[in-house]
Short mmCIF file of C-alpha atoms and ligand atoms in Angstrom, two decimals:
data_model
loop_
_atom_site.label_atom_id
_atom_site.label_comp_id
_atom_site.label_asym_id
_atom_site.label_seq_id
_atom_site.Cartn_x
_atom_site.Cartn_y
_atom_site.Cartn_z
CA UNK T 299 10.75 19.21 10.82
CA UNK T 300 7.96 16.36 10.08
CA UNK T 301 11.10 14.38 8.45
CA UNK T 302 13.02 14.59 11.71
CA UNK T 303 10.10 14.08 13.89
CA UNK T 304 8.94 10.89 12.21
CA UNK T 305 12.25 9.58 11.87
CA UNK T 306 12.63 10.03 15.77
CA UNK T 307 9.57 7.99 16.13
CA UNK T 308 10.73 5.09 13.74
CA UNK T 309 14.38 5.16 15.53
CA UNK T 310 12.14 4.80 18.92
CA UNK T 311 9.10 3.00 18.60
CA UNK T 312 9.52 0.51 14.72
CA UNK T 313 13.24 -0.05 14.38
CA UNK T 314 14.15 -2.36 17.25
CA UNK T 315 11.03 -4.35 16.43
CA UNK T 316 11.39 -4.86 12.81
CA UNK T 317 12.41 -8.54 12.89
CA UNK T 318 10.46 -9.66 15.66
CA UNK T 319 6.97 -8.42 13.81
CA UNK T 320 8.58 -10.08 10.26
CA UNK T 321 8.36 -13.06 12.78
CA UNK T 322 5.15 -12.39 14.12
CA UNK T 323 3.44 -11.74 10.41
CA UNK T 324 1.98 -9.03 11.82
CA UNK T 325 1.96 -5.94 13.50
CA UNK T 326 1.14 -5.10 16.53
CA UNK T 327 -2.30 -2.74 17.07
CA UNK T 328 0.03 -0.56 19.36
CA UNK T 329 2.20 0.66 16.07
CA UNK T 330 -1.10 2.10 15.24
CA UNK T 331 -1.82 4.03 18.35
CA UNK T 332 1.62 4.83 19.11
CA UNK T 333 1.75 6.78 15.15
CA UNK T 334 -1.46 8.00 16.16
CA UNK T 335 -0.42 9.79 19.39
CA UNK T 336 2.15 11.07 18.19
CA UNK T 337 0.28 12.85 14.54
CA UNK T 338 1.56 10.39 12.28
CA UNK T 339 -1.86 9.02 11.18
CA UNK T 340 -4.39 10.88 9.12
CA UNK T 341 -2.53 14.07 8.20
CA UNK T 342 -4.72 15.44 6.12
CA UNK T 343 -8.23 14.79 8.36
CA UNK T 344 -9.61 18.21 9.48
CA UNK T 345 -8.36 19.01 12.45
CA UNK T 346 -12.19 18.79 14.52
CA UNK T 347 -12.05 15.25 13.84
CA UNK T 348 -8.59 14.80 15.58
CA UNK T 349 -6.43 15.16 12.51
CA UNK T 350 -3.25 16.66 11.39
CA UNK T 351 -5.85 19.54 9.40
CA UNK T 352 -2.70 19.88 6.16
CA UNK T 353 -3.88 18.42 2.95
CA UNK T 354 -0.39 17.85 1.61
CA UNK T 355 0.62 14.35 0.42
CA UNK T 356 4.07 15.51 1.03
CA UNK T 357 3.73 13.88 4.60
CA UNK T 358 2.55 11.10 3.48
CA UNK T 359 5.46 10.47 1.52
CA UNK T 360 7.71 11.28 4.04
CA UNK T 361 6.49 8.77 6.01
CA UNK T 362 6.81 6.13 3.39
CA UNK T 363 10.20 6.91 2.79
CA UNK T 364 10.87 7.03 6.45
CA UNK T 365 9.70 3.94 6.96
CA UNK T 366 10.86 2.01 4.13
CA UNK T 367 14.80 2.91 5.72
CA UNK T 368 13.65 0.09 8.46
CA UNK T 369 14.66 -2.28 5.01
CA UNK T 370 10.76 -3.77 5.67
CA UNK T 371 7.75 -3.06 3.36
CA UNK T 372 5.34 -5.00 5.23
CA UNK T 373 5.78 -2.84 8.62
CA UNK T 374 5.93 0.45 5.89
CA UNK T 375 2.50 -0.63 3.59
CA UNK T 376 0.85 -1.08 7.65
CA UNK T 377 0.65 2.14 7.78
CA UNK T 378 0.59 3.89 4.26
CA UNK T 379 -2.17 1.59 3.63
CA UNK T 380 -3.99 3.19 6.28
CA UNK T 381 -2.77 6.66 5.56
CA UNK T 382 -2.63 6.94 1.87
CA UNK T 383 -4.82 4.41 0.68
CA UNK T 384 -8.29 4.00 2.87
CA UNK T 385 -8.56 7.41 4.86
CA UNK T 386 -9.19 9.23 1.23
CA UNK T 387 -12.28 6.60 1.04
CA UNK T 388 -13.66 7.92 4.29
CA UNK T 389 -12.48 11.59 3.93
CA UNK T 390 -14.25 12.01 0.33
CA UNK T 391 -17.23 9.58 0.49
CA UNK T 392 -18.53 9.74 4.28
CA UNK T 393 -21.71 12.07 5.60
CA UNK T 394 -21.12 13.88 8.66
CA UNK T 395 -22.33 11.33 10.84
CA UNK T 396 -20.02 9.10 9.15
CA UNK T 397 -17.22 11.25 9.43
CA UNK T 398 -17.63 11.94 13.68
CA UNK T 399 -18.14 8.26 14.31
CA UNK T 400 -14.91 7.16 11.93
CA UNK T 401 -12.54 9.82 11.36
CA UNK T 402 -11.37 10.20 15.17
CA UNK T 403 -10.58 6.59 15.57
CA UNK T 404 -8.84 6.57 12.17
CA UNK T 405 -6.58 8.95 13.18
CA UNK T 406 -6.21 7.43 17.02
CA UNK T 407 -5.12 4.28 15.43
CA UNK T 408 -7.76 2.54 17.20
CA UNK T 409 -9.67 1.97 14.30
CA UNK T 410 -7.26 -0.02 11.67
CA UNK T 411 -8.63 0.18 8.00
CA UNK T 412 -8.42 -2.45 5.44
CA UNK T 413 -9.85 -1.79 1.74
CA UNK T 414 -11.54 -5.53 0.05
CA UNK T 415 -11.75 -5.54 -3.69
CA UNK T 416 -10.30 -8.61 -4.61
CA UNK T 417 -11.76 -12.13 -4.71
CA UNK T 418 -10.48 -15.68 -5.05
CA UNK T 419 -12.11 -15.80 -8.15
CA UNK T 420 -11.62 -12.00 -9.35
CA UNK T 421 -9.03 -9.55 -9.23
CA UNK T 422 -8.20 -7.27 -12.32
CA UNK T 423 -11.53 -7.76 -13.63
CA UNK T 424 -13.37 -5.83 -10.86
CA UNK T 425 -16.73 -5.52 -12.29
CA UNK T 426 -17.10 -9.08 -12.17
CA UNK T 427 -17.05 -9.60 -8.47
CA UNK T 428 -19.76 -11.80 -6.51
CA UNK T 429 -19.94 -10.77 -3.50
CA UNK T 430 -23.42 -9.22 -2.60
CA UNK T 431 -25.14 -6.77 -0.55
CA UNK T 432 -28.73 -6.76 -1.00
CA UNK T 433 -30.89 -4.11 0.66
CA UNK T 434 -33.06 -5.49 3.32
CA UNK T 435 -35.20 -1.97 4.75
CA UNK T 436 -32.41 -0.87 6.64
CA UNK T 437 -29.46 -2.89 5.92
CA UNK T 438 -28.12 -5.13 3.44
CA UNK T 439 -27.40 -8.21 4.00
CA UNK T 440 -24.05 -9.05 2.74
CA UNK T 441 -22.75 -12.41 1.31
CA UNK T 442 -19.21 -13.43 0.03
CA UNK T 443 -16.03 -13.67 0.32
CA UNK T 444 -12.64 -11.79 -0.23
CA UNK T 445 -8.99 -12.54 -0.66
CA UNK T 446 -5.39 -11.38 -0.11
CA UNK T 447 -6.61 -7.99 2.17
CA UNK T 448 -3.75 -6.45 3.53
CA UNK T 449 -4.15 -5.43 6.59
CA UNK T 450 -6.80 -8.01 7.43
CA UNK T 451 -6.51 -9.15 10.71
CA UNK T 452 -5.42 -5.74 12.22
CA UNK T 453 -8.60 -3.86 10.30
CA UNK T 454 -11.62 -2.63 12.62
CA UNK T 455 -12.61 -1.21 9.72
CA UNK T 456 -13.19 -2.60 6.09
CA UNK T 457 -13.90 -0.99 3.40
CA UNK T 458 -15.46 -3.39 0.84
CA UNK T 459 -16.48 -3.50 -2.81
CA UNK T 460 -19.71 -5.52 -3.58
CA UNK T 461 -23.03 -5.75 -5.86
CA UNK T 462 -25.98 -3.51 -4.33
CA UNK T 463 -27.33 -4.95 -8.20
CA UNK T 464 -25.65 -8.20 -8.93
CA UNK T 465 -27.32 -8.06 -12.83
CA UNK T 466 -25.02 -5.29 -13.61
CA UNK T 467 -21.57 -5.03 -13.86
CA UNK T 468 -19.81 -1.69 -13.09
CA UNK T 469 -22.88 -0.09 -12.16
CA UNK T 470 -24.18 -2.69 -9.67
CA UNK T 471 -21.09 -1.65 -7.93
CA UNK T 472 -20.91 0.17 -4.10
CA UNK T 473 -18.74 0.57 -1.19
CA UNK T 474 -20.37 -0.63 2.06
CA UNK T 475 -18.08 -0.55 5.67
CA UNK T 476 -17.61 -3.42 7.77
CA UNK T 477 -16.82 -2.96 11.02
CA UNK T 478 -14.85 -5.56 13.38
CA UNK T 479 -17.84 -7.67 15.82
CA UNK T 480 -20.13 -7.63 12.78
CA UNK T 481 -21.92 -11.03 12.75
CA UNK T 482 -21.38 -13.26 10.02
CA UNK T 483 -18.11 -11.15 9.49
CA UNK T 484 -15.33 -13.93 9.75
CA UNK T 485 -11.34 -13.83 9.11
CA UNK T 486 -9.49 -16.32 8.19
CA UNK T 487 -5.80 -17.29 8.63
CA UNK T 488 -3.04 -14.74 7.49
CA UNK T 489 -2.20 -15.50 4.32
CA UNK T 490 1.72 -17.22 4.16
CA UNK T 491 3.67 -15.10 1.86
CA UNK T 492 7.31 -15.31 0.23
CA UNK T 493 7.78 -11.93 1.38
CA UNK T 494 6.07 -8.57 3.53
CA UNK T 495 5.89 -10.81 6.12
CA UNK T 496 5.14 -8.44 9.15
CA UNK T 497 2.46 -7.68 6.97
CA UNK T 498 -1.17 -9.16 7.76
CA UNK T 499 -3.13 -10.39 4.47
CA UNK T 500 -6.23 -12.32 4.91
CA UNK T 501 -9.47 -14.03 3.63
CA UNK T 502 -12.30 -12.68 4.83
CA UNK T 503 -15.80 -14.09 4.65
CA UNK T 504 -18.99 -12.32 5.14
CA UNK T 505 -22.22 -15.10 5.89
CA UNK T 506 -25.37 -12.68 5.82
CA UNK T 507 -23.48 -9.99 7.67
CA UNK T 508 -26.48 -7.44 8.22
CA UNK T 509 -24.91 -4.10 7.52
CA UNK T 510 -26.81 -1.21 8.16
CA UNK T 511 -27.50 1.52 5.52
CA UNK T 512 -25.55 4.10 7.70
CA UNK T 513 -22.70 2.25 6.93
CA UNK T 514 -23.09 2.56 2.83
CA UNK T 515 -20.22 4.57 1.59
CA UNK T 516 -20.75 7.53 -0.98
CA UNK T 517 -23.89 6.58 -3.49
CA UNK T 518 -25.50 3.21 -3.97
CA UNK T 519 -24.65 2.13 -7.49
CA UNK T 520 -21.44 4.57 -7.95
CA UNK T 521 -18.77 1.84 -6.28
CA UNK T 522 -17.00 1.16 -9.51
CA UNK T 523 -16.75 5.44 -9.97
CA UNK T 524 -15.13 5.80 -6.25
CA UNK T 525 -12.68 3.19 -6.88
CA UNK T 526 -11.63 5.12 -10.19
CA UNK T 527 -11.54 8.32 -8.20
CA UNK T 528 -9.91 7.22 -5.33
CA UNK T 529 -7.04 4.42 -7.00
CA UNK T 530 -4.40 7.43 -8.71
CA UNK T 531 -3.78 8.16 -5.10
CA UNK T 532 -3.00 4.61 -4.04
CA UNK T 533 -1.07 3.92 -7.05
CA UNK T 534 0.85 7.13 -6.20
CA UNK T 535 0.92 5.79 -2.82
CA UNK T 536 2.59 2.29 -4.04
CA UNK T 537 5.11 4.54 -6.50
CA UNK T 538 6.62 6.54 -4.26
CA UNK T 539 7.38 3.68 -1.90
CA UNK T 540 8.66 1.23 -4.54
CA UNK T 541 11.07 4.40 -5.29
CA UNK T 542 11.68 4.27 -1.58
CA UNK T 543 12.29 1.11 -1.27
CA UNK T 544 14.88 1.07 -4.33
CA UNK T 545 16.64 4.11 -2.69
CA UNK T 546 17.41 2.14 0.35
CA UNK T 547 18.39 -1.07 -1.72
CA UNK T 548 20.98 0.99 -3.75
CA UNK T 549 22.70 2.79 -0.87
CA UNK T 550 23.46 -0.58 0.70
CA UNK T 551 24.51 -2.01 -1.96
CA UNK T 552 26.49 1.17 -2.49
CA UNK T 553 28.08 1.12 1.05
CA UNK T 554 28.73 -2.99 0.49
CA UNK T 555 30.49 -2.92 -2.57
CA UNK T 556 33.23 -0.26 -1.47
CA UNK T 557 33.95 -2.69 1.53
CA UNK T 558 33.87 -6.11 -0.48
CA UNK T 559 36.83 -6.82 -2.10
CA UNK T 560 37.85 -9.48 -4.48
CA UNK T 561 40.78 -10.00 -6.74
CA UNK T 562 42.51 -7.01 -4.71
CA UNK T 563 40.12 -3.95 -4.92
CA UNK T 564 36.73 -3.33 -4.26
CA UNK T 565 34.19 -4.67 -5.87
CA UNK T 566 32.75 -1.64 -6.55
CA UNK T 567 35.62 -0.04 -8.32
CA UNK T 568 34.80 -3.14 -11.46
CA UNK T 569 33.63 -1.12 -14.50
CA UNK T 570 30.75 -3.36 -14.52
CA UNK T 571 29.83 -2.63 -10.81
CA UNK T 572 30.74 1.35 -11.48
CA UNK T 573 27.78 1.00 -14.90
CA UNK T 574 25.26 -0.47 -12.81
CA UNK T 575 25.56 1.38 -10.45
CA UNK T 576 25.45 4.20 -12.53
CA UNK T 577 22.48 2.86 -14.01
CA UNK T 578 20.51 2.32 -10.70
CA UNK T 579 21.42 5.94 -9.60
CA UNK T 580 20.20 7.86 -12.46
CA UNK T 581 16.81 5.33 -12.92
CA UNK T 582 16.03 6.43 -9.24
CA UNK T 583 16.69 10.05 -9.91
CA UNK T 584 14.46 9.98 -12.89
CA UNK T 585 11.88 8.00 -10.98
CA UNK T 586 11.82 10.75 -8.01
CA UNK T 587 11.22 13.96 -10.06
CA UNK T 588 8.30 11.88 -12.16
CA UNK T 589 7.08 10.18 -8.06
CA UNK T 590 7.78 14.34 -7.12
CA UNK T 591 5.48 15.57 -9.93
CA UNK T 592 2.92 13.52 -10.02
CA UNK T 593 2.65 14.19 -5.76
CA UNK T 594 2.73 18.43 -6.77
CA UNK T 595 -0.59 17.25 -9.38
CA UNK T 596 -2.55 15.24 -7.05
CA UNK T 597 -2.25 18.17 -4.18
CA UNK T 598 -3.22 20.63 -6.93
CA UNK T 599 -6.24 18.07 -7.56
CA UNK T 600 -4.96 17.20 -11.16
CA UNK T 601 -3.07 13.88 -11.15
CA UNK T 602 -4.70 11.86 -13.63
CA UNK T 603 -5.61 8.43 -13.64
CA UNK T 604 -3.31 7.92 -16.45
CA UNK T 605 -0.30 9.47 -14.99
CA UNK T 606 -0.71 7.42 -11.77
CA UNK T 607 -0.70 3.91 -13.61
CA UNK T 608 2.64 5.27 -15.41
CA UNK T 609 4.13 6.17 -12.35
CA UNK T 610 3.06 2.91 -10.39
CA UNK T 611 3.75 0.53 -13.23
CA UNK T 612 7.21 2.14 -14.11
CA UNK T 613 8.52 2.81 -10.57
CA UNK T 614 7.69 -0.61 -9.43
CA UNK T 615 9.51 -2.31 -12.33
CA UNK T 616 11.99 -0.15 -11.90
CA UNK T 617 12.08 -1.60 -8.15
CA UNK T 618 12.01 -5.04 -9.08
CA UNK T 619 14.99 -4.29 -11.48
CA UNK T 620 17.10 -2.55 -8.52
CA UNK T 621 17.00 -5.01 -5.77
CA UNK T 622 18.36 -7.62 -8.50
CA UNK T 623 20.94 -6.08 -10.02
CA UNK T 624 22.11 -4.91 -6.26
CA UNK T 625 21.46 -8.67 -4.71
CA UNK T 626 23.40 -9.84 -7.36
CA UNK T 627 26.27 -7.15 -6.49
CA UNK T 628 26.50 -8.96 -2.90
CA UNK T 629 26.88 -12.10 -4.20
CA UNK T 630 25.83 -15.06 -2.01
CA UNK T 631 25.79 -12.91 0.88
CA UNK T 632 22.51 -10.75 -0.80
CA UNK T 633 21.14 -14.68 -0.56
CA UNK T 634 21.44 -14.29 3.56
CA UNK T 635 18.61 -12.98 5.01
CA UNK T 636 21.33 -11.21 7.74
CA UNK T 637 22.10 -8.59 4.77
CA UNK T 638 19.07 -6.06 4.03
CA UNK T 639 18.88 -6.29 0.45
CA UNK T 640 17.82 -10.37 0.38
CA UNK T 641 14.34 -8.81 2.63
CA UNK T 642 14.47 -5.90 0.22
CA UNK T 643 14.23 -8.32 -2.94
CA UNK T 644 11.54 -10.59 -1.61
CA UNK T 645 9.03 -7.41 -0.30
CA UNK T 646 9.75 -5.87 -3.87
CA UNK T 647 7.98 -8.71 -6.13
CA UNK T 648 4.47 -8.01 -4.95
CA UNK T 649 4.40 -4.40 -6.29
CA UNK T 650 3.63 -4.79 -9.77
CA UNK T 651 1.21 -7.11 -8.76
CA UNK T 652 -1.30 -5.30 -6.04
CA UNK T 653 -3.14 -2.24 -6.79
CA UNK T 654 -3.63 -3.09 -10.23
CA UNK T 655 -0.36 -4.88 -12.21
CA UNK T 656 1.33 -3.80 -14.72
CA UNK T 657 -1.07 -5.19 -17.46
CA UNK T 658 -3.37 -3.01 -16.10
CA UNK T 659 -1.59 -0.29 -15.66
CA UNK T 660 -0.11 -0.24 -19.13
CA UNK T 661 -3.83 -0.99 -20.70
CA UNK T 662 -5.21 2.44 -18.37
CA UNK T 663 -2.24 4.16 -20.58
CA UNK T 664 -2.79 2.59 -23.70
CA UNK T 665 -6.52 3.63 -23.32
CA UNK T 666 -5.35 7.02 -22.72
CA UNK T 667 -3.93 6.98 -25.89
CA UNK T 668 -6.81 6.24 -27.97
CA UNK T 669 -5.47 2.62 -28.87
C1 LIG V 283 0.34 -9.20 -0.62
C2 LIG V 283 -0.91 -8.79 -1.33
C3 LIG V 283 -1.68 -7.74 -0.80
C4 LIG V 283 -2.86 -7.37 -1.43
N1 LIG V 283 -3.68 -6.42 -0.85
C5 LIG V 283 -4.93 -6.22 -1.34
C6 LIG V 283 -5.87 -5.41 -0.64
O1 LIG V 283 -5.56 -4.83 0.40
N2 LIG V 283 -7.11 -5.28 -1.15
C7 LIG V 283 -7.50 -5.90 -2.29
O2 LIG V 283 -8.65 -5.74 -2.69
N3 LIG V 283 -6.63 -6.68 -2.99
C8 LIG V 283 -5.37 -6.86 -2.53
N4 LIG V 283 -4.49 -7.67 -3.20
C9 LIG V 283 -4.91 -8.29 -4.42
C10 LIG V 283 -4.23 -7.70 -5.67
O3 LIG V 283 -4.68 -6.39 -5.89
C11 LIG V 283 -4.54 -8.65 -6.83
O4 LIG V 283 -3.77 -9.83 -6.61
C12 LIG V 283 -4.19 -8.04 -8.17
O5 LIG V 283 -5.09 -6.98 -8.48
C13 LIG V 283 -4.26 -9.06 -9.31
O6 LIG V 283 -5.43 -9.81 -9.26
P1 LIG V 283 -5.35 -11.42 -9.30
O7 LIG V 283 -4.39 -11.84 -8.28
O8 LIG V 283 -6.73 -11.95 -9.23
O9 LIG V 283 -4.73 -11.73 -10.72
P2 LIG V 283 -5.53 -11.92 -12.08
O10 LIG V 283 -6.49 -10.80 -12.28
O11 LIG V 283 -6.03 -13.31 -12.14
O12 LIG V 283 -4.33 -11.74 -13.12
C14 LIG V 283 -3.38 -12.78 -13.39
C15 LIG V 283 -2.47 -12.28 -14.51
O13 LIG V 283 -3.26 -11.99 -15.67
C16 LIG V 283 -2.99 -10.67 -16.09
N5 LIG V 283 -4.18 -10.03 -16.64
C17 LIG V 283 -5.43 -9.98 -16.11
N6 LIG V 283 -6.22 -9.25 -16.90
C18 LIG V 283 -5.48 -8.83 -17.94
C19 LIG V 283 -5.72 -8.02 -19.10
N7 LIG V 283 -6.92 -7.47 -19.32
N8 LIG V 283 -4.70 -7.81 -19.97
C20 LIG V 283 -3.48 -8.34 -19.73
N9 LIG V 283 -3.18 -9.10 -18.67
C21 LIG V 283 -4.17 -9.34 -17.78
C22 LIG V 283 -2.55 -9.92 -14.83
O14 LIG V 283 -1.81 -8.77 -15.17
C23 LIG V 283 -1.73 -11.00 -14.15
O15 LIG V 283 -0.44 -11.02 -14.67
C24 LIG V 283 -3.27 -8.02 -2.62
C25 LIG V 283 -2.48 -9.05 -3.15
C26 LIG V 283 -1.33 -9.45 -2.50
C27 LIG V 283 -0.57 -10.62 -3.05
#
């Protein structure tokens, strides 16, 4: 019933717009209150703060998949960013006060969240980040900048990483939340990107932005242990919709290449077509029941940190490796930004890369390992 539902409100209220926000390079705020009116935004917040009150990730990954059949990730990672990958942040870290002031607004949609980690200078190599906030009696006074933040123009909310102790590394660590008006708080242009292009990633730049202590999120000092705690889920998050994404890719292709012909019969019906195909098929089933499995562990509590960087490293290769065997399969046309699959295979490069590449991800698993 949440499938049908949510697809109704993609058919009505994202479809018809998809190429006019690609355009834009952004979304507009309304997506967010429109999802929000109608449930689709913070499923799992108790229900006294205005949310859905069902602590199932299931939903969220229906509305991943749901959205990634509009062939765009940049309109789909909008809103799973917001869903998947910041509310957990505010639903696991915030006090009460916290929580009244936020949560409602979160799940409104009038209070778009963004999450800052990276830096021009710094990106896998967290712990070395500059950006400070130094404790002034009852604020800090925060100085830096960040890069490449989805969601960056849209966000009223930021959630950013930066040194409460700038002498240590991943203990001088903690999560402070900027909030749109700050001043000092500055964005700056949205970032020009070969592909998620209704997406909004920015710079932004934080000149002694006085944030007050209310605003620190979960224990000074413990930012580097939240990120841990809180990144299987976004990884998850990034799987799943990589596997998404790849689903959609192969059932155009799939539809294409029984139309297409060429030396008299489908294109399709060429043993090498039939293999890759083949290939594609049973890579994506594999990919689900691991995506499936790993979404049954982190409701239970018990997905690992581990098991997410396997799932997000392998699924989004596996992603990459779909749209270009099926772009290839439509020939020039897959080139033509008129057929699906050429948006498909620009959105897809990007996903081994954010939320922690594939390096990464394979040295959190080799670590695992004892090697
Ligand atoms: C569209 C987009 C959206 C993004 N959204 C966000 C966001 O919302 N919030 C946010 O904080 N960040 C975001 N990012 C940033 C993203 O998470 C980083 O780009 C990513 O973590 C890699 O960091 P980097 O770009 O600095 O690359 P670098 O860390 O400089 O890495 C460059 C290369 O070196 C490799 N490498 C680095 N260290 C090692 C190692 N130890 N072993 C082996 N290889 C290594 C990397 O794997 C990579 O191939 C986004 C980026 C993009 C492009």
């Amino acid at each position: 019933m949440f499938r049908s539902s949510f697809r109704q409100f993609v058919d009505k209220e994202v479809v018809a717009h998809v190429d006019q926000w690609e355009r834009d390079g952004i979304v507009p705020r309304e997506l967010y209150t429109a999802a929000g009116a109608s449930g689709f935004l913070g499923m799992q917040v108790p229900e006294e703060y205005g949310g859905g009150g069902a602590d199932d990730f299931r939903y969220n990954l229906i509305v991943g998949e749901e959205l990634q059949r509009t062939g765009s990730g940049g309109v789909t990672l909008s809103l799973t960013l917001h869903n998947d990958i910041c509310l957990p942040y505010f639903l696991s870290l915030c006090t009460e006060e916290q929580k009244q002031r936020w949560l409602p607004g979160i799940c409104s949609g009038e209070l778009v969240t963004a999450i800052a980690m990276t830096e021009p200078g710094i990106g896998s190599d967290l712990a070395s980040m500059t950006t400070t906030a130094l404790r002034d009696g009852d604020h800090y006074v925060l100085n830096g900048s960040k890069t490449f933040i989805t969601n960056g123009i849209n966000a009223d909310l930021v959630i950013v990483a930066v040194k409460t102790d700038p002498t240590l590394r991943h203990k001088g660590m903690s999560l402070v939340v900027v909030e749109r008006g700050m001043e000092g708080f500055e964005r700056g242009r949205n970032l020009e990107k070969i592909g998620l292009h209704s997406q909004d990633t920015a710079e932004l730049f934080f000149t002694d932005v006085a944030v007050p202590v209310a605003n620190l999120m979960g224990t000074e000092g413990q930012g580097f242990v939240h990120l841990v705690q809180n990144l299987p889920q976004e990884r998850l998050s990034l799987a799943a919709s990589a596997v998404a994404a790849a689903q959609v890719a192969f059932e155009h292709t799939l539809a294409y290449v029984k139309e297409r012909t060429a030396f008299g019969q489908p294109i399709g019906s060429f043993q090498n077509s039939r293999f890759r195909l083949a290939e594609v098929c049973t890579e994506l089933d594999i990919a689900q029941v691991f995506v499936d499995r790993c979404i049954e562990a982190l409701n239970a509590g018990e997905l690992t940190a581990d098991e997410a960087a396997e799932a997000k490293w392998w699924c989004t290769e596996l992603h990459k490796r779909v749209v270009d065997t099926c772009l290839q399969l439509h020939g020039g046309y897959g080139y033509m930004l008129e057929y699906p699959i050429a948006r498909s295979y620009v959105d897809a490069r990007i996903t081994s890369i954010y939320g922690g590449t594939t390096e990464i991800m394979k040295e959190i698993v080799g670590r695992s390992l004892g090697v």
